[in-house]
Short mmCIF file of C-alpha atoms in Angstrom, two decimals:
data_model
loop_
_atom_site.label_atom_id
_atom_site.label_comp_id
_atom_site.label_asym_id
_atom_site.label_seq_id
_atom_site.Cartn_x
_atom_site.Cartn_y
_atom_site.Cartn_z
CA MET A 1 -17.32 -26.22 15.98
CA GLN A 2 -16.42 -23.34 13.73
CA PHE A 3 -13.22 -24.99 12.84
CA LEU A 4 -14.89 -27.84 11.49
CA LYS A 5 -17.44 -25.79 8.85
CA SER A 6 -14.62 -23.42 8.02
CA SER A 7 -12.64 -24.85 4.98
CA ILE A 8 -9.33 -24.37 6.35
CA GLY A 9 -10.34 -26.40 9.25
CA ARG A 10 -11.86 -29.28 7.64
CA LYS A 11 -8.49 -29.21 5.04
CA VAL A 12 -6.37 -29.22 8.29
CA LEU A 13 -8.54 -32.42 9.36
CA MET A 14 -7.77 -33.96 6.06
CA ALA A 15 -4.03 -32.98 5.93
CA ILE A 16 -3.56 -34.83 9.41
CA THR A 17 -5.69 -37.83 8.65
CA GLY A 18 -3.96 -38.19 5.08
CA PHE A 19 -0.61 -37.87 6.59
CA SER A 20 -1.32 -40.70 9.12
CA MET A 21 -2.27 -42.56 6.14
CA PHE A 22 1.02 -41.69 4.47
CA LEU A 23 2.77 -43.13 7.74
CA PHE A 24 0.98 -45.80 7.73
CA ALA A 25 1.69 -46.98 4.09
CA ILE A 26 5.46 -46.08 5.06
CA THR A 27 5.22 -48.46 8.38
CA HIS A 28 3.26 -51.18 5.95
CA LEU A 29 6.11 -51.36 3.37
CA LEU A 30 8.34 -51.91 5.78
CA GLY A 31 6.46 -54.64 7.28
CA ASN A 32 6.14 -56.22 3.71
CA SER A 33 9.36 -55.91 3.14
CA SER A 34 10.19 -58.82 5.23
CA ILE A 35 8.91 -61.04 2.46
CA PHE A 36 12.60 -60.13 0.85
CA GLY A 37 13.86 -62.43 3.67
CA TRP A 38 15.73 -59.78 5.94
CA LEU A 39 13.41 -60.87 9.06
CA PRO A 40 14.06 -64.71 10.26
CA GLY A 41 11.14 -66.49 9.14
CA GLY A 42 10.40 -63.69 6.33
CA ILE A 43 6.81 -62.28 6.07
CA ASN A 44 5.05 -65.16 8.12
CA ALA A 45 6.78 -64.41 11.19
CA TYR A 46 6.01 -60.76 10.61
CA ALA A 47 2.17 -61.69 10.31
CA HIS A 48 2.49 -63.76 13.14
CA HIS A 49 4.02 -60.91 15.15
CA LEU A 50 1.78 -58.73 13.95
CA HIS A 51 -1.43 -61.21 15.20
CA SER A 52 0.19 -62.03 18.60
CA MET A 53 -0.40 -58.49 19.68
CA PRO A 54 -3.07 -58.03 22.10
CA SER A 55 -6.49 -57.72 20.29
CA PRO A 56 -7.19 -54.58 21.99
CA VAL A 57 -4.22 -52.96 20.26
CA ILE A 58 -4.91 -54.26 17.04
CA TRP A 59 -8.47 -53.55 17.06
CA GLY A 60 -7.92 -49.96 18.48
CA PHE A 61 -5.19 -49.28 15.46
CA ARG A 62 -7.88 -50.88 12.94
CA LEU A 63 -10.49 -48.35 14.38
CA VAL A 64 -8.60 -45.53 14.28
CA LEU A 65 -7.05 -45.99 10.75
CA LEU A 66 -11.11 -46.60 9.81
CA VAL A 67 -12.11 -43.43 11.57
CA PHE A 68 -9.10 -41.63 9.79
CA VAL A 69 -9.87 -42.74 6.35
CA CYS A 70 -13.48 -42.15 6.72
CA ILE A 71 -12.74 -38.77 7.67
CA HIS A 72 -10.37 -38.09 4.90
CA ILE A 73 -12.93 -39.35 2.41
CA TRP A 74 -15.79 -37.45 3.90
CA PHE A 75 -14.19 -34.37 3.40
CA GLY A 76 -12.47 -34.78 0.61
CA ILE A 77 -15.54 -35.54 -1.52
CA GLN A 78 -17.19 -32.47 0.06
CA LEU A 79 -14.64 -30.06 -0.27
CA THR A 80 -14.31 -31.30 -3.85
CA ILE A 81 -18.41 -30.79 -4.62
CA GLU A 82 -18.17 -27.48 -3.25
CA ASN A 83 -15.35 -26.76 -5.37
CA ARG A 84 -16.85 -28.04 -8.56
CA ALA A 85 -19.41 -25.83 -8.23
CA GLY A 86 -17.59 -22.43 -7.75
CA GLY A 87 -14.27 -23.20 -10.15
CA SER A 88 -13.37 -21.79 -13.46
CA GLN A 89 -14.33 -24.81 -15.40
CA GLN A 90 -16.63 -22.76 -17.48
CA TYR A 91 -13.61 -21.08 -19.18
CA ALA A 92 -13.86 -21.71 -23.30
CA VAL A 93 -10.14 -21.91 -23.18
CA LYS A 94 -8.13 -22.38 -19.77
CA ALA A 95 -4.78 -22.70 -19.81
CA PHE A 96 -3.48 -23.91 -16.27
CA GLN A 97 0.16 -23.13 -15.35
CA LYS A 98 0.84 -24.95 -12.16
CA VAL A 99 -2.08 -27.34 -12.00
CA THR A 100 -0.53 -30.84 -12.57
CA PHE A 101 -2.51 -33.88 -13.70
CA ALA A 102 -1.84 -35.33 -10.12
CA SER A 103 -2.91 -32.40 -8.01
CA ASP A 104 -6.40 -31.75 -10.54
CA ASN A 105 -7.44 -35.55 -10.16
CA MET A 106 -6.97 -35.83 -6.24
CA ILE A 107 -10.54 -36.86 -5.79
CA TRP A 108 -10.46 -39.89 -8.53
CA THR A 109 -7.02 -41.15 -7.30
CA GLY A 110 -8.52 -41.14 -3.93
CA LEU A 111 -11.40 -42.89 -4.98
CA LEU A 112 -9.39 -45.54 -6.78
CA ILE A 113 -7.36 -45.91 -3.44
CA LEU A 114 -10.84 -46.56 -1.66
CA ALA A 115 -11.68 -49.40 -4.23
CA PHE A 116 -8.25 -50.68 -3.87
CA ILE A 117 -8.38 -50.71 -0.06
CA LEU A 118 -11.43 -52.76 -0.32
CA TYR A 119 -10.15 -55.14 -2.70
CA HIS A 120 -6.83 -55.55 -0.50
CA LEU A 121 -9.08 -56.19 2.38
CA ALA A 122 -10.86 -58.80 0.65
CA HIS A 123 -7.70 -60.14 -0.83
CA PHE A 124 -5.61 -60.61 2.10
CA THR A 125 -6.99 -59.76 5.24
CA PHE A 126 -10.60 -61.37 4.82
CA GLN A 127 -8.98 -63.68 1.94
CA VAL A 128 -11.77 -64.68 0.49
CA VAL A 129 -10.97 -63.47 -3.10
CA SER A 130 -8.44 -66.81 -3.66
CA PRO A 131 -9.47 -68.89 -0.76
CA GLU A 132 -7.60 -72.12 -1.97
CA THR A 133 -4.50 -70.28 -1.14
CA ALA A 134 -5.59 -68.56 2.08
CA ALA A 135 -2.83 -67.96 4.35
CA LEU A 136 -5.27 -68.75 7.18
CA SER A 137 -6.23 -72.33 5.71
CA ASN A 138 -2.73 -73.10 4.54
CA LEU A 139 -0.11 -73.22 7.73
CA ASP A 140 3.83 -73.20 7.22
CA VAL A 141 6.33 -75.73 8.66
CA SER A 142 5.92 -73.83 12.25
CA GLY A 143 2.33 -73.96 12.12
CA ASN A 144 1.77 -69.84 11.55
CA PRO A 145 -0.21 -68.85 8.31
CA ASN A 146 1.41 -69.13 5.12
CA VAL A 147 1.35 -65.67 4.30
CA MET A 148 3.97 -66.21 1.47
CA GLY A 149 2.41 -68.70 -0.14
CA MET A 150 -0.97 -66.44 -0.47
CA VAL A 151 0.93 -63.35 -1.60
CA VAL A 152 3.18 -65.79 -4.20
CA ALA A 153 0.29 -67.59 -5.43
CA ALA A 154 -1.51 -63.98 -5.98
CA PHE A 155 1.02 -62.27 -7.99
CA GLN A 156 2.30 -65.14 -10.07
CA ASN A 157 -1.13 -64.13 -11.65
CA ILE A 158 -0.47 -60.87 -14.00
CA GLY A 159 -3.94 -59.65 -13.54
CA ILE A 160 -4.05 -59.49 -9.79
CA THR A 161 -0.57 -57.96 -10.45
CA LEU A 162 -1.79 -55.59 -12.73
CA VAL A 163 -4.70 -54.59 -10.13
CA TYR A 164 -1.87 -53.72 -7.60
CA ALA A 165 -0.06 -51.88 -10.13
CA ILE A 166 -2.61 -49.46 -11.11
CA ALA A 167 -3.28 -48.85 -7.73
CA MET A 168 0.01 -48.18 -6.79
CA VAL A 169 -0.28 -45.47 -9.76
CA ALA A 170 -2.68 -43.86 -8.06
CA ILE A 171 -0.98 -43.97 -4.71
CA PHE A 172 1.69 -42.30 -6.26
CA LEU A 173 0.26 -39.69 -7.73
CA HIS A 174 -2.01 -39.09 -4.91
CA LEU A 175 1.03 -38.63 -2.78
CA TYR A 176 2.81 -36.65 -5.35
CA HIS A 177 0.43 -33.68 -4.93
CA GLY A 178 -0.52 -34.64 -1.02
CA ILE A 179 2.81 -34.74 0.58
CA GLN A 180 3.71 -31.11 0.23
CA SER A 181 -0.18 -30.28 0.35
CA PHE A 182 0.10 -31.56 3.92
CA PHE A 183 2.97 -28.96 4.81
CA GLN A 184 1.20 -26.09 2.95
CA THR A 185 -2.32 -26.58 4.89
CA MET A 186 -0.43 -27.13 8.22
CA GLY A 187 0.99 -23.63 7.31
CA TRP A 188 4.60 -25.07 7.99
CA ASN A 189 5.62 -23.83 4.57
CA ASN A 190 7.07 -20.60 2.99
CA ASP A 191 9.05 -19.18 0.08
CA ARG A 192 12.43 -20.85 1.26
CA THR A 193 10.81 -24.22 2.11
CA ILE A 194 8.43 -24.65 -0.65
CA SER A 195 10.36 -26.19 -3.26
CA ALA A 196 12.58 -28.41 -1.26
CA ILE A 197 9.16 -29.96 0.51
CA SER A 198 7.51 -30.28 -3.01
CA GLY A 199 10.58 -31.69 -4.20
CA SER A 200 10.96 -34.48 -1.42
CA GLY A 201 7.29 -35.12 -1.31
CA LYS A 202 7.76 -36.30 -5.07
CA LEU A 203 10.71 -38.13 -4.46
CA ILE A 204 9.11 -40.24 -1.42
CA ALA A 205 6.23 -40.53 -3.35
CA PHE A 206 8.13 -42.29 -5.96
CA ALA A 207 10.15 -44.40 -3.65
CA ILE A 208 6.77 -45.85 -1.71
CA PHE A 209 5.74 -46.46 -5.18
CA ILE A 210 8.69 -48.16 -6.20
CA GLY A 211 8.89 -50.11 -3.04
CA TYR A 212 5.36 -51.55 -3.05
CA LEU A 213 5.79 -52.15 -6.80
CA ALA A 214 8.69 -54.04 -6.05
CA ILE A 215 6.86 -56.73 -4.62
CA PRO A 216 4.39 -58.05 -7.22
CA LEU A 217 6.68 -57.63 -9.82
CA THR A 218 9.42 -59.75 -8.20
CA ILE A 219 7.13 -62.38 -7.95
CA LEU A 220 5.61 -62.36 -11.44
CA VAL A 221 8.81 -62.35 -13.00
CA ARG A 222 9.85 -65.22 -10.38
CA ILE A 223 12.75 -63.79 -8.79
CA LEU A 224 10.66 -64.27 -5.59
CA LYS A 225 9.33 -67.82 -5.03
CA MET B 1 1.32 6.00 -38.41
CA SER B 2 1.09 2.85 -40.42
CA GLU B 3 3.91 4.06 -42.33
CA HIS B 4 6.05 4.09 -39.29
CA HIS B 5 5.24 1.02 -37.77
CA LYS B 6 4.69 -2.71 -38.66
CA THR B 7 0.62 -3.27 -38.17
CA MET B 8 -0.59 -6.42 -37.29
CA THR B 9 -4.42 -7.74 -37.34
CA PHE B 10 -5.91 -10.20 -34.88
CA THR B 11 -9.09 -12.32 -34.40
CA LEU B 12 -10.51 -11.50 -31.35
CA ILE B 13 -12.96 -14.13 -29.74
CA VAL B 14 -14.83 -12.14 -27.02
CA TRP B 15 -17.28 -12.98 -24.59
CA ARG B 16 -20.72 -10.81 -24.63
CA GLN B 17 -23.17 -10.78 -22.03
CA LYS B 18 -25.74 -8.07 -21.93
CA GLY B 19 -26.15 -8.70 -18.12
CA PRO B 20 -26.15 -10.64 -15.11
CA ASN B 21 -29.42 -12.91 -16.46
CA ASP B 22 -27.92 -13.09 -20.23
CA PRO B 23 -26.91 -16.50 -21.10
CA GLY B 24 -23.87 -14.66 -23.09
CA LYS B 25 -21.91 -15.98 -26.03
CA PHE B 26 -18.87 -15.32 -27.91
CA GLU B 27 -18.65 -12.90 -30.74
CA THR B 28 -15.52 -12.60 -33.36
CA TYR B 29 -14.12 -9.37 -34.19
CA THR B 30 -10.81 -8.62 -36.24
CA ALA B 31 -8.57 -5.99 -34.60
CA ASN B 32 -7.06 -3.94 -37.61
CA ASN B 33 -3.66 -1.82 -37.49
CA ILE B 34 -2.63 -2.83 -34.39
CA THR B 35 1.09 -1.81 -33.48
CA GLU B 36 3.60 -3.64 -31.25
CA HIS B 37 3.32 -0.59 -28.71
CA HIS B 38 -0.43 -1.07 -28.23
CA SER B 39 -1.26 -2.50 -24.81
CA PHE B 40 -4.31 -5.00 -24.71
CA LEU B 41 -6.73 -2.57 -23.57
CA GLU B 42 -5.77 0.03 -26.10
CA MET B 43 -6.30 -2.96 -28.64
CA LEU B 44 -9.64 -3.30 -27.50
CA ASP B 45 -10.19 0.36 -27.88
CA CYS B 46 -9.34 0.67 -31.56
CA VAL B 47 -11.83 -2.42 -31.84
CA ASN B 48 -14.26 -0.77 -29.73
CA GLU B 49 -13.96 3.01 -32.02
CA ASP B 50 -14.97 0.33 -35.21
CA LEU B 51 -17.85 -1.32 -33.39
CA ILE B 52 -19.22 2.44 -32.25
CA LYS B 53 -18.47 3.90 -35.67
CA SER B 54 -20.80 0.74 -37.53
CA GLY B 55 -23.44 1.62 -34.97
CA ARG B 56 -22.69 -1.73 -32.60
CA GLU B 57 -22.46 -1.96 -29.04
CA PRO B 58 -18.70 -1.56 -27.87
CA ILE B 59 -17.34 -4.23 -25.65
CA VAL B 60 -17.46 -3.45 -21.92
CA PHE B 61 -14.36 -3.83 -19.69
CA ASP B 62 -13.30 -2.74 -16.56
CA HIS B 63 -10.09 -0.29 -16.72
CA ASP B 64 -8.74 2.25 -14.79
CA CYS B 65 -5.17 3.60 -14.13
CA ARG B 66 -3.76 1.70 -16.90
CA GLU B 67 -0.31 1.48 -15.21
CA GLY B 68 -0.49 -1.73 -13.81
CA ILE B 69 -1.37 -0.62 -10.11
CA CYS B 70 -5.20 -0.65 -9.98
CA GLY B 71 -6.42 -3.53 -9.97
CA MET B 72 -9.22 -2.77 -12.19
CA CYS B 73 -8.61 -4.62 -15.42
CA SER B 74 -9.79 -8.18 -15.31
CA GLN B 75 -9.57 -10.30 -18.44
CA VAL B 76 -8.79 -14.18 -19.10
CA ILE B 77 -6.58 -13.73 -22.52
CA ASN B 78 -6.21 -17.34 -24.14
CA GLY B 79 -7.12 -18.80 -20.89
CA MET B 80 -4.45 -16.89 -18.71
CA PRO B 81 -5.53 -14.38 -16.14
CA HIS B 82 -4.10 -11.25 -17.30
CA GLY B 83 -2.90 -13.04 -20.24
CA GLY B 84 -0.19 -15.02 -18.43
CA GLU B 85 2.81 -12.67 -18.90
CA LYS B 86 4.79 -12.73 -15.65
CA ARG B 87 4.05 -9.94 -13.20
CA THR B 88 1.84 -7.98 -15.72
CA THR B 89 -1.83 -6.71 -15.97
CA VAL B 90 -3.50 -6.69 -19.03
CA CYS B 91 -3.24 -2.68 -19.67
CA GLN B 92 0.36 -3.48 -19.34
CA LEU B 93 0.17 -6.20 -21.64
CA HIS B 94 1.54 -5.22 -24.66
CA MET B 95 0.81 -6.73 -28.38
CA ARG B 96 4.36 -7.23 -29.10
CA THR B 97 3.53 -10.38 -27.14
CA PHE B 98 1.39 -11.82 -29.91
CA LYS B 99 2.31 -12.79 -33.33
CA ASP B 100 0.33 -10.89 -36.39
CA GLY B 101 -2.56 -13.01 -37.37
CA ASP B 102 -3.10 -14.43 -33.90
CA THR B 103 -6.69 -15.72 -32.77
CA ILE B 104 -6.95 -14.14 -28.89
CA TYR B 105 -9.81 -15.58 -26.88
CA VAL B 106 -11.16 -12.78 -24.33
CA GLU B 107 -12.78 -13.94 -21.61
CA PRO B 108 -14.25 -12.48 -17.94
CA TRP B 109 -13.03 -13.56 -14.80
CA ARG B 110 -15.08 -16.92 -14.18
CA ALA B 111 -16.08 -17.84 -10.40
CA ARG B 112 -19.03 -18.58 -8.52
CA ALA B 113 -18.05 -15.09 -6.11
CA PHE B 114 -17.50 -12.92 -9.76
CA PRO B 115 -21.05 -12.91 -11.07
CA VAL B 116 -20.85 -10.97 -14.50
CA ILE B 117 -22.59 -8.11 -14.65
CA LYS B 118 -21.73 -7.15 -18.68
CA ASP B 119 -19.45 -8.71 -21.01
CA LEU B 120 -15.80 -8.67 -19.33
CA VAL B 121 -17.06 -7.04 -16.33
CA VAL B 122 -17.74 -8.79 -13.19
CA ASP B 123 -18.72 -7.85 -9.83
CA ARG B 124 -15.85 -8.25 -7.44
CA SER B 125 -17.38 -6.97 -4.40
CA ALA B 126 -17.00 -10.04 -2.51
CA LEU B 127 -13.20 -9.01 -2.06
CA ASP B 128 -14.37 -6.26 -0.69
CA LYS B 129 -16.57 -8.03 1.68
CA VAL B 130 -13.64 -10.10 3.21
CA VAL B 131 -11.51 -6.54 3.55
CA GLN B 132 -14.81 -5.23 5.32
CA ALA B 133 -14.43 -8.24 7.70
CA GLY B 134 -11.59 -7.36 9.45
CA ALA B 135 -8.80 -6.78 7.04
CA TYR B 136 -7.86 -3.45 8.89
CA ILE B 137 -6.34 -2.26 12.24
CA SER B 138 -9.58 -0.98 14.43
CA CYS B 139 -7.62 1.65 16.73
CA HIS B 140 -7.41 5.14 15.68
CA THR B 141 -3.96 6.22 14.97
CA GLY B 142 -4.23 9.91 15.38
CA GLY B 143 -1.51 11.98 13.94
CA VAL B 144 1.42 10.96 12.35
CA PRO B 145 3.80 9.00 14.87
CA ASP B 146 7.29 9.43 15.45
CA GLY B 147 9.71 7.43 13.29
CA ASN B 148 10.52 4.47 15.20
CA ALA B 149 8.41 5.10 18.26
CA ILE B 150 6.97 1.73 17.20
CA LEU B 151 9.71 -0.63 16.49
CA VAL B 152 9.35 -2.71 13.19
CA PRO B 153 11.96 -5.30 12.21
CA LYS B 154 13.21 -4.88 8.87
CA GLY B 155 12.27 -8.59 8.15
CA ALA B 156 8.58 -8.02 8.98
CA ALA B 157 8.22 -4.54 7.63
CA ASP B 158 9.41 -6.33 4.07
CA GLU B 159 7.36 -9.31 4.61
CA ALA B 160 4.51 -7.17 5.22
CA MET B 161 5.10 -4.99 2.10
CA ASP B 162 5.29 -7.90 -0.14
CA ALA B 163 1.68 -9.02 1.27
CA ALA B 164 0.67 -5.49 0.68
CA GLU B 165 1.59 -5.91 -2.93
CA CYS B 166 -1.63 -6.81 -4.09
CA ILE B 167 -3.73 -4.44 -6.12
CA GLY B 168 -6.90 -6.50 -5.51
CA CYS B 169 -7.66 -7.65 -8.96
CA GLY B 170 -9.24 -11.19 -8.36
CA ALA B 171 -6.75 -13.04 -11.11
CA CYS B 172 -6.00 -15.37 -8.16
CA VAL B 173 -9.78 -16.60 -8.27
CA ALA B 174 -10.14 -16.09 -11.67
CA GLY B 175 -6.89 -18.83 -12.30
CA CYS B 176 -7.97 -21.12 -9.27
CA PRO B 177 -9.90 -24.02 -10.68
CA ASN B 178 -11.86 -23.95 -7.41
CA GLY B 179 -12.49 -20.16 -7.47
CA ALA B 180 -11.05 -19.84 -4.29
CA ALA B 181 -9.91 -16.46 -3.01
CA MET B 182 -7.09 -17.79 -0.32
CA LEU B 183 -4.15 -15.98 -2.16
CA PHE B 184 -5.98 -12.50 -1.58
CA THR B 185 -7.34 -13.32 2.12
CA GLY B 186 -3.96 -14.94 2.78
CA ALA B 187 -2.16 -11.65 1.76
CA LYS B 188 -4.67 -9.35 3.84
CA VAL B 189 -3.96 -11.68 6.96
CA SER B 190 -0.56 -11.70 6.29
CA GLN B 191 0.53 -8.20 5.67
CA TYR B 192 -0.81 -7.40 9.14
CA ALA B 193 0.10 -10.32 11.30
CA VAL B 194 3.69 -9.59 11.02
CA ILE B 195 3.87 -6.37 12.04
CA PRO B 196 3.10 -5.48 15.85
CA GLN B 197 0.42 -2.74 14.71
CA GLY B 198 -1.55 -5.57 13.34
CA ARG B 199 -0.69 -8.63 15.73
CA ALA B 200 -2.73 -7.74 18.36
CA GLU B 201 -5.81 -8.27 16.53
CA ALA B 202 -4.40 -11.48 14.32
CA SER B 203 -6.34 -13.98 15.84
CA ARG B 204 -10.07 -12.40 15.36
CA ARG B 205 -8.95 -11.35 11.88
CA VAL B 206 -8.19 -14.48 10.77
CA LYS B 207 -11.31 -16.21 11.87
CA SER B 208 -13.72 -13.15 10.89
CA LEU B 209 -12.01 -13.10 7.42
CA VAL B 210 -11.99 -16.73 6.70
CA THR B 211 -15.40 -16.83 7.40
CA ALA B 212 -16.17 -14.08 5.06
CA MET B 213 -14.41 -15.83 2.47
CA GLN B 214 -16.57 -18.88 2.64
CA GLU B 215 -19.85 -16.57 2.96
CA CYS B 216 -18.94 -15.01 -0.28
CA ASN B 217 -19.02 -18.61 -2.26
CA PHE B 218 -15.53 -18.62 -2.99
CA GLY B 219 -13.92 -22.12 -3.15
CA ASN B 220 -11.43 -24.13 -1.03
CA CYS B 221 -7.89 -24.10 -1.65
CA SER B 222 -6.31 -27.56 -2.94
CA ASN B 223 -2.69 -26.40 -3.16
CA HIS B 224 -2.55 -26.06 -6.79
CA TYR B 225 -0.61 -22.61 -6.61
CA GLU B 226 -2.37 -21.62 -9.78
CA CYS B 227 -3.08 -18.11 -7.90
CA GLN B 228 0.71 -17.35 -7.75
CA ALA B 229 1.27 -18.07 -11.18
CA SER B 230 -1.40 -15.98 -12.48
CA CYS B 231 -0.86 -12.91 -9.62
CA PRO B 232 0.10 -9.73 -11.61
CA LYS B 233 1.88 -8.64 -8.60
CA GLY B 234 3.74 -12.19 -7.75
CA ILE B 235 2.15 -12.96 -4.26
CA ASP B 236 3.68 -16.04 -2.87
CA VAL B 237 1.41 -18.89 -1.60
CA LYS B 238 3.59 -18.64 1.52
CA PHE B 239 0.99 -16.23 2.55
CA ILE B 240 -1.53 -19.03 2.12
CA ALA B 241 0.62 -21.04 4.40
CA ARG B 242 0.88 -18.04 7.03
CA MET B 243 -2.96 -17.93 7.29
CA ASN B 244 -3.18 -21.58 7.93
CA ARG B 245 -0.87 -21.44 10.58
CA GLU B 246 -2.65 -18.12 11.70
CA PHE B 247 -5.97 -19.65 11.47
CA ILE B 248 -4.64 -22.84 13.62
CA LYS B 249 -2.78 -20.67 16.19
CA ALA B 250 -6.48 -18.84 16.70
CA GLN B 251 -8.41 -21.68 17.74
CA PHE B 252 -6.24 -21.87 20.86
CA ALA B 253 -5.97 -18.09 21.24
#
């Protein structure tokens, strides 16, 4: 239990849960990219494939993710509160040499992402935001829920696209600091690797940002219909 | 002197605090007749002479060797520990790095673990408590051993020496937005962990140092690496990674 009380132990848990969510974000993006039609049947077939998995698998996966999210948020808030009490914000003049906007605002981008996840679940999982275009009540020609129709209808609305775009900026900033932070906290870093890890972390964060943004933007400008 | 040297004048905004319980406030002073060869501490000496002559209380600050190796001087200058010059302590910071007429903010280290004692002097005994928790080797070493009686690979010796370059000034804590002492503690853990003499107790050491660090109210690292930029000895954040590694390994030891 000493491990869970120590700052390093709690950070290791945050690193592992955070990295798992990062891996989920990549998988989710790859799956969602089926909307561009590389998979026969598009995103509807992909969604059907996911939902035809045995329900213990689906619910087991959801449960693990939920637990990971909760651990990450719980320790994130706890460590931040401890830090705000112990830090150097009382300086009249403080000139940071290394701190970035991303690294300084992990708690806020994190909470923004949490708010987005709740909205995103209500929007596309529980489908209560725009019930008239809900995939579950609008089946496509092969009898599958029309996810494509739901997503396209949503992102043709500039307001919804804007909400998603802001959330993607938050995810970008969170990963911009988070990916390299994972390696440092796990101790898988040294002076020879740090710039490569940091650099590729930022690049991957940007790639995820562009990837996720591509879907609502191509729909908004009517490339994807 | 002023005939041979161009002199400069500075406006200093200095934190003054009578004691640990005094709320403290900034006072403005003028530093006159300062040459480019004055160190920052010598400049403060000049200001203090003027203050004493006019019957006022001089600015209290920590200093000792004045050659950049003891780790006593501890001032945040214009928002940067030791003034932000690369690998430079306050005593080795020279006034040539400032421009005539500059306004300079001088503040003490500020962190929950470092309460202010007076003016620019803070209590850094929290760092000693971390060291006392186990940043040493607990066996008697006896007399000087024969050379190469214990084989230490060159790379390991270099790594240990790089970590041991820490002078314990606390700039890493002062610079850290969280007031964390991970760079200091990481350096202590690493300097012993990489050499055979220290390896035997590595697990026990890292656990007790990390616990002591927390008990002393230091913050938690969030990997900003501001500590490395603040460090007058350029201690690398790779030692924090090594401490994290050692700490995880110690859970299985």
